[in-house]
Coordinates of C-alpha atoms in Angstrom, one line a residue:
P1 CA -20.4 32.4 -94.1
A2 CA -18.8 31.0 -91.0
T3 CA -18.6 27.3 -90.6
I4 CA -19.7 25.8 -87.3
S5 CA -18.8 22.2 -87.0
S6 CA -21.4 21.4 -84.3
T7 CA -24.6 22.5 -86.3
L8 CA -26.2 20.1 -88.7
D9 CA -25.4 22.1 -91.8
G10 CA -22.3 23.9 -90.6
A11 CA -23.9 27.3 -90.6
P12 CA -24.2 29.5 -87.5
P13 CA -27.5 28.9 -85.5
L14 CA -30.6 30.8 -86.6
I15 CA -32.0 33.6 -84.4
I16 CA -35.8 33.0 -84.5
G17 CA -37.9 36.0 -83.5
H18 CA -40.5 34.3 -81.3
R19 CA -43.8 36.2 -81.8
G20 CA -41.7 39.2 -83.1
L21 CA -39.9 41.0 -80.3
P22 CA -42.2 40.4 -77.4
G23 CA -39.6 41.3 -74.8
L24 CA -40.2 44.9 -75.8
Y25 CA -43.3 45.0 -77.9
P26 CA -46.7 43.3 -77.7
E27 CA -46.7 39.9 -79.3
E28 CA -47.1 39.3 -83.0
V29 CA -47.5 42.9 -84.2
I30 CA -45.8 44.3 -87.3
A31 CA -43.8 46.9 -85.3
G32 CA -42.4 44.1 -83.2
Y33 CA -41.4 42.0 -86.3
E34 CA -39.8 45.1 -87.8
A35 CA -37.8 45.7 -84.6
A36 CA -36.7 42.1 -84.6
I37 CA -35.4 42.4 -88.1
S38 CA -33.5 45.6 -87.1
G39 CA -32.1 43.7 -84.1
G40 CA -30.8 40.9 -86.3
T41 CA -33.4 38.2 -86.3
D42 CA -33.2 35.5 -89.0
A43 CA -36.8 34.4 -88.8
L44 CA -40.3 35.8 -88.1
E45 CA -42.1 33.3 -85.9
L46 CA -45.9 33.4 -85.6
D47 CA -48.9 31.4 -84.5
L48 CA -51.7 31.0 -87.1
Q49 CA -55.4 31.6 -86.3
S50 CA -58.3 31.9 -88.6
S51 CA -61.0 34.6 -88.5
S52 CA -64.6 33.6 -89.1
D53 CA -64.3 34.6 -92.8
G54 CA -61.1 32.6 -93.2
V55 CA -58.3 35.2 -93.0
L56 CA -55.2 34.0 -91.3
F57 CA -54.0 36.1 -88.4
A58 CA -51.0 35.9 -86.1
C59 CA -52.0 35.3 -82.5
H60 CA -50.7 32.9 -79.9
N61 CA -54.0 31.8 -78.3
V62 CA -57.4 30.9 -79.8
Y63 CA -58.9 33.6 -77.5
L64 CA -58.3 37.3 -77.4
S65 CA -58.5 38.7 -73.8
D66 CA -54.9 38.3 -72.8
T67 CA -53.3 40.1 -75.8
T68 CA -56.0 42.5 -77.0
D69 CA -58.4 45.2 -75.7
V70 CA -61.5 43.1 -76.7
A71 CA -62.9 43.5 -73.2
K72 CA -63.2 47.2 -73.7
H73 CA -65.4 46.8 -76.8
P74 CA -69.1 46.7 -75.6
E75 CA -70.2 45.7 -79.1
F76 CA -68.5 42.4 -78.6
A77 CA -69.6 41.7 -75.0
S78 CA -72.2 39.1 -76.0
R79 CA -69.6 36.9 -77.7
R80 CA -67.8 36.0 -74.5
K81 CA -68.2 32.2 -73.9
T82 CA -66.6 29.0 -72.6
R83 CA -65.1 26.5 -75.0
M84 CA -63.3 23.1 -75.0
V85 CA -60.0 23.6 -76.8
D86 CA -58.0 20.4 -77.4
G87 CA -59.5 18.7 -74.4
V88 CA -59.1 21.7 -72.0
A89 CA -62.0 23.9 -70.8
T90 CA -61.1 27.6 -71.6
G91 CA -62.8 30.9 -71.0
P92 CA -65.0 32.5 -70.5
D93 CA -63.3 34.5 -73.3
W94 CA -63.7 35.9 -76.8
Y95 CA -62.5 33.5 -79.6
I96 CA -60.8 34.6 -82.8
S97 CA -62.9 32.2 -84.8
D98 CA -66.1 34.1 -83.9
F99 CA -64.8 37.4 -85.4
T100 CA -64.5 38.5 -89.0
A101 CA -61.2 39.9 -90.2
A102 CA -62.7 43.4 -90.2
E103 CA -63.8 43.1 -86.6
L104 CA -60.4 41.7 -85.5
R105 CA -58.8 44.8 -87.1
T106 CA -60.7 47.1 -84.8
L107 CA -58.9 45.6 -81.7
R108 CA -55.6 46.8 -80.4
V109 CA -52.9 44.6 -79.1
R110 CA -51.4 44.7 -75.6
Q111 CA -48.5 43.1 -73.7
P112 CA -49.8 40.1 -71.8
I113 CA -46.8 39.7 -69.4
A114 CA -47.1 42.0 -66.4
T115 CA -43.3 42.4 -65.9
R116 CA -42.8 43.7 -69.4
S117 CA -43.1 47.2 -70.9
K118 CA -46.7 48.5 -71.6
Q119 CA -45.5 51.5 -73.5
Y120 CA -46.8 50.1 -76.8
D121 CA -50.1 48.9 -75.5
G122 CA -53.1 50.0 -77.6
L123 CA -51.1 51.2 -80.5
Y124 CA -51.1 48.3 -83.0
P125 CA -53.7 46.1 -84.7
M126 CA -53.4 42.4 -84.9
A127 CA -51.2 41.3 -87.9
T128 CA -52.3 39.1 -90.7
F129 CA -50.1 36.3 -92.0
Q130 CA -50.1 38.1 -95.4
E131 CA -48.7 41.3 -93.7
I132 CA -45.8 39.3 -92.1
V133 CA -45.0 37.5 -95.4
D134 CA -45.0 40.9 -97.1
L135 CA -42.7 42.4 -94.4
A136 CA -40.2 39.5 -94.9
K137 CA -40.2 40.1 -98.6
R138 CA -39.6 43.8 -98.2
A139 CA -36.8 43.2 -95.7
M140 CA -35.0 40.8 -98.0
A141 CA -35.3 43.2 -100.9
A142 CA -33.9 46.0 -98.7
H143 CA -31.0 43.9 -97.4
S144 CA -29.6 42.2 -100.4
G145 CA -28.3 38.8 -99.6
R146 CA -30.0 38.6 -96.2
R147 CA -32.4 35.7 -95.6
I148 CA -35.5 36.4 -93.5
Y149 CA -37.5 33.3 -92.8
V150 CA -41.2 33.1 -92.1
Y151 CA -41.9 30.5 -89.4
P152 CA -45.7 29.9 -89.0
E153 CA -47.2 27.4 -86.5
T154 CA -50.5 25.7 -87.1
K155 CA -52.1 26.3 -83.7
N156 CA -54.6 23.9 -82.2
P157 CA -55.2 22.5 -85.7
L158 CA -57.8 19.9 -84.9
Y159 CA -59.8 22.4 -82.9
Q160 CA -59.7 24.8 -85.9
R161 CA -60.8 22.1 -88.3
Q162 CA -63.7 21.1 -86.0
L163 CA -64.9 24.7 -86.2
G164 CA -64.7 24.6 -90.0
R165 CA -61.7 26.9 -90.1
P166 CA -58.9 24.5 -91.2
L167 CA -55.5 26.1 -91.2
E168 CA -53.5 23.6 -93.4
E169 CA -55.1 24.1 -96.7
K170 CA -55.1 27.9 -96.3
L171 CA -51.4 28.0 -95.3
L172 CA -50.5 25.8 -98.3
A173 CA -52.5 27.9 -100.7
M174 CA -50.9 31.1 -99.4
L175 CA -47.3 29.7 -99.6
T176 CA -48.1 28.5 -103.2
K177 CA -49.4 31.9 -104.2
E178 CA -46.3 33.6 -102.8
G179 CA -44.0 31.2 -104.8
W180 CA -42.8 29.8 -101.5
N181 CA -43.9 26.1 -101.6
T182 CA -40.4 24.8 -102.3
P183 CA -37.7 23.1 -100.2
D184 CA -35.4 26.2 -100.4
A185 CA -38.1 28.8 -99.7
P186 CA -37.4 31.0 -96.7
V187 CA -40.1 29.1 -94.7
F188 CA -40.3 26.7 -91.8
V189 CA -43.8 25.3 -91.0
Q190 CA -44.1 24.1 -87.4
S191 CA -46.7 22.4 -85.2
F192 CA -46.9 20.4 -82.0
D193 CA -49.3 18.0 -83.7
P194 CA -47.8 15.5 -86.2
A195 CA -51.2 15.0 -87.7
S196 CA -51.2 18.6 -89.0
L197 CA -47.7 18.3 -90.4
K198 CA -48.4 14.9 -92.0
L199 CA -51.6 16.3 -93.6
M200 CA -49.7 19.2 -95.1
R201 CA -47.1 16.9 -96.5
K202 CA -49.9 14.8 -98.0
L203 CA -51.5 18.0 -99.5
G204 CA -48.1 18.8 -101.1
L205 CA -46.2 21.0 -98.7
K206 CA -42.6 21.2 -99.8
T207 CA -41.1 23.7 -97.4
K208 CA -39.0 22.8 -94.3
V209 CA -41.1 21.3 -91.6
V210 CA -40.5 21.3 -87.8
Q211 CA -42.0 19.0 -85.2
L212 CA -42.4 20.9 -81.9
I213 CA -41.9 18.9 -78.7
D214 CA -43.6 20.1 -75.5
G215 CA -43.8 19.1 -71.9
T216 CA -45.8 20.2 -68.9
D217 CA -43.3 21.0 -66.2
I218 CA -40.0 20.0 -64.6
D219 CA -39.6 17.7 -61.5
Y220 CA -36.8 19.7 -59.9
R221 CA -35.9 16.7 -57.6
S222 CA -34.8 14.6 -60.6
G223 CA -34.7 17.1 -63.5
A224 CA -37.2 15.0 -65.4
I225 CA -39.9 16.6 -67.6
T226 CA -43.4 15.9 -66.4
Y227 CA -46.5 15.3 -68.6
T228 CA -49.6 16.1 -66.5
S229 CA -51.7 18.5 -68.5
P230 CA -53.5 17.2 -71.6
D231 CA -52.5 20.2 -73.7
T232 CA -48.8 19.9 -73.0
A233 CA -48.4 16.1 -72.4
K234 CA -49.0 14.9 -75.9
P235 CA -50.4 16.1 -79.3
F236 CA -54.1 16.3 -79.3
S237 CA -54.4 13.8 -82.2
W238 CA -52.7 11.3 -79.9
L239 CA -55.1 12.1 -77.1
Q240 CA -58.1 11.7 -79.4
A241 CA -56.7 8.3 -80.7
G242 CA -56.1 7.0 -77.2
D243 CA -52.4 6.8 -77.8
P244 CA -50.7 6.3 -74.4
R245 CA -47.5 8.0 -75.4
T246 CA -46.4 11.4 -74.4
F247 CA -44.1 13.9 -76.1
A248 CA -41.2 12.0 -74.4
A249 CA -41.6 9.3 -77.2
M250 CA -40.5 11.9 -79.8
V251 CA -37.0 12.2 -78.4
T252 CA -36.2 8.5 -78.5
A253 CA -34.3 7.0 -81.5
A254 CA -37.6 5.5 -82.8
G255 CA -39.4 8.8 -82.3
L256 CA -36.8 10.8 -84.2
A257 CA -36.8 8.3 -87.0
E258 CA -40.6 8.6 -87.3
I259 CA -40.3 12.4 -87.3
K260 CA -37.7 12.3 -90.1
T261 CA -40.4 10.7 -92.3
Y262 CA -42.3 13.9 -92.5
A263 CA -40.2 16.7 -91.0
D264 CA -36.7 18.3 -91.4
G265 CA -36.2 19.3 -87.8
I266 CA -37.4 19.4 -84.2
G267 CA -38.3 22.2 -82.0
P268 CA -37.9 20.9 -78.4
W269 CA -38.5 22.7 -75.1
K270 CA -35.1 23.6 -73.8
P271 CA -35.0 21.1 -70.8
Y272 CA -34.9 18.3 -73.3
I273 CA -31.4 19.5 -74.1
L274 CA -30.2 20.9 -70.8
P275 CA -32.3 19.6 -67.9
A276 CA -32.3 21.4 -64.5
R277 CA -32.8 20.3 -61.0
G278 CA -32.4 21.6 -57.4
V279 CA -33.2 20.9 -53.8
D280 CA -33.2 23.2 -50.8
A281 CA -31.3 22.8 -47.5
A282 CA -34.1 20.5 -46.2
G283 CA -33.8 18.3 -49.3
N284 CA -37.1 19.4 -50.8
P285 CA -37.2 20.2 -54.5
V286 CA -37.0 23.9 -55.4
T287 CA -40.1 25.4 -56.9
A288 CA -38.7 27.7 -59.6
L289 CA -36.3 27.5 -62.5
A290 CA -34.2 30.3 -61.1
E291 CA -33.5 28.2 -58.0
A292 CA -32.4 25.2 -60.1
S293 CA -29.1 24.4 -61.7
N294 CA -28.2 22.8 -65.0
M295 CA -27.6 19.1 -65.2
P296 CA -25.2 17.6 -67.8
P297 CA -26.7 17.9 -71.3
T298 CA -28.7 15.1 -72.9
S299 CA -27.7 13.5 -76.2
L300 CA -30.8 15.0 -78.0
I301 CA -28.9 17.4 -80.3
A302 CA -26.5 14.7 -81.4
D303 CA -29.3 12.1 -81.7
A304 CA -31.3 14.5 -83.8
H305 CA -28.3 15.3 -86.0
N306 CA -27.6 11.6 -86.5
A307 CA -31.2 11.2 -87.7
G308 CA -30.7 14.1 -90.1
L309 CA -32.9 16.5 -88.2
F310 CA -31.9 20.1 -87.2
V311 CA -32.7 21.3 -83.7
H312 CA -34.4 24.7 -82.9
A313 CA -34.9 25.1 -79.1
Y314 CA -37.5 27.2 -77.4
T315 CA -37.9 29.7 -75.7
F316 CA -35.0 32.0 -74.7
R317 CA -35.9 35.0 -72.5
D318 CA -33.8 37.6 -70.8
E319 CA -35.6 37.8 -67.5
S320 CA -33.9 36.2 -64.5
Q321 CA -36.8 34.0 -63.6
H322 CA -36.3 32.2 -66.9
L323 CA -32.6 31.5 -66.3
T324 CA -31.2 28.7 -64.1
R325 CA -28.6 29.5 -61.4
T326 CA -25.9 28.2 -63.7
Y327 CA -26.1 31.3 -65.8
H328 CA -25.8 33.8 -62.9
R329 CA -28.6 36.0 -64.4
D330 CA -26.7 36.4 -67.7
P331 CA -29.0 35.5 -70.6
K332 CA -26.0 35.5 -73.0
A333 CA -24.4 32.7 -71.0
E334 CA -27.5 30.6 -71.7
Y335 CA -27.2 31.2 -75.5
H336 CA -23.5 30.3 -75.4
A337 CA -24.3 27.0 -73.6
Y338 CA -26.7 26.0 -76.3
F339 CA -24.6 27.3 -79.2
S340 CA -21.7 25.2 -77.8
L341 CA -23.9 22.1 -77.8
G342 CA -24.6 22.5 -81.5
V343 CA -28.2 23.9 -81.5
D344 CA -29.2 24.9 -85.0
G345 CA -31.6 27.7 -84.0
V346 CA -33.0 29.5 -80.9
F347 CA -36.6 30.8 -80.5
T348 CA -36.2 34.0 -78.5
D349 CA -38.4 36.8 -77.1
F350 CA -35.3 39.1 -77.3
S351 CA -33.7 38.8 -80.8
T352 CA -31.3 41.7 -80.0
T353 CA -29.8 39.8 -77.0
A354 CA -29.6 36.6 -79.1
R355 CA -27.8 38.3 -82.0
S356 CA -25.4 40.0 -79.6
A357 CA -24.7 36.7 -77.9
L358 CA -24.1 34.9 -81.2
T359 CA -21.8 37.7 -82.4
D360 CA -19.7 37.4 -79.2
W361 CA -19.7 33.6 -79.4
L362 CA -18.6 33.6 -83.1
K363 CA -15.8 36.2 -82.3
E364 CA -14.5 34.0 -79.5
R365 CA -14.2 31.2 -82.1
G366 CA -12.7 33.4 -84.8
T367 CA -15.7 33.0 -87.0
V368 CA -17.1 36.5 -87.3
R369 CA -19.9 37.2 -89.6
K370 CA -21.5 40.5 -90.6
E371 CA -23.9 41.7 -87.9
G372 CA -27.5 40.8 -88.6
T373 CA -27.1 38.8 -91.8
G374 CA -28.5 35.3 -91.8
P375 CA -26.5 32.6 -93.6
A376 CA -27.9 31.1 -96.8
R377 CA -28.9 27.7 -95.3
R378 CA -29.3 24.7 -97.4
P379 CA -32.7 23.0 -97.2

C-alpha cells in the first residue's frame, strides 16, 4: 500500500463509517453499513447499548424516540419516563434498557436529522452488534485482502452498569467468541470514559483501544473549546470522583502519556486539531461554525504521534453548516486539510465523500491505491 509519511504507521488514513452511512440512511442500520462498505469505508463504527435481556444493539442514545418509531407503538406507551443519565436529566422518553431484544426488533429506525433524506424511514429494524460483526466478516470474505474494521463504543458505560446491564464484559465475551480478542484483530474499541477502557484492559481486552476526547462548544471569539455541560466537559467517572479536570487535560503531554498506558490511539473532536474563530463587523463573536474560519493547527497530531498514539478525528459531515468558511462549502477541502496534517483516520457520516477525497489526495501525491481497499494496518 501507499506510504504516507505523516501518519503514525505510514499507511493512508482510515475512513471510519460513523454510525454506518447516516448522511443517506438512518443511523446504525445494516443497510447503511452495507452502503458504507460499498462506498469504500474501512470501518463500521457503532454505539453499544444493551437490551433488558442483555443483547447488544447499535444505537447512539440510551433512549429511542429520536431514531425509532417507538412513539407510534401504543403497547409501549406506559414505558415513557424521565431518567438521570450520567448526571443529565433526560426524557421523558423510552429507554433501550427497558425493552427486550424481541421488543426492540419490532421498532423501525428513522433519520433523526431534519435536513437529511427520510426516504428510508420505517424500513429497517435496529441492528445488533452480532449482525454488524457478521456483516464485516462477510464483506472481508467477499473482498479478499480488504480489511473491514468493527469500531464499537461503550456508551454511557457507568449508567449501563448501574442499571445492571454492563457493556464491557459482554463486549469482551463476544470479541473472544469471534476470535477477535487479539492486537491484530480488525477491531477498535472506543469510549469517552477511561474507566470503561481501563476496566476492559483489566478484564483482558487485547484489541486496539481508542480514548475519545469531547468538548461542549467553541468560543468563537478566541477559538477555545468550552466545557460547560456535564456530559461533554469530562468523563462521567471523573465527575463522580470529583475530579476537577476536563477533557482538555487529555491533550496535554501528561494526558497523552496517561492515555498511552491503556490505549493505542485518541479520537478527538476536530477543533482540538484545527480550531475555528470569527467575529462580525461589530466585533462580536459569530454564532455558527459556518461563519468562523480556521485558525492555525494545534500540535495535537504531532504530540499524539510522539506519544505513540494514532489520531482518529470526529465527525466529518458534508453539509455546509458543519464546514468553516475556510473550506468554501467544499467538504473534500476539509478532509484534505486533515490528511495533510497527518490524521490517521476520520469518522465520517459520508464515507463515499471521504473515500473520494482520499483518492484525490493520494493521486495528487502520486500515491494511488485501489479504490475502496483498506490497507493492512499494523497493530
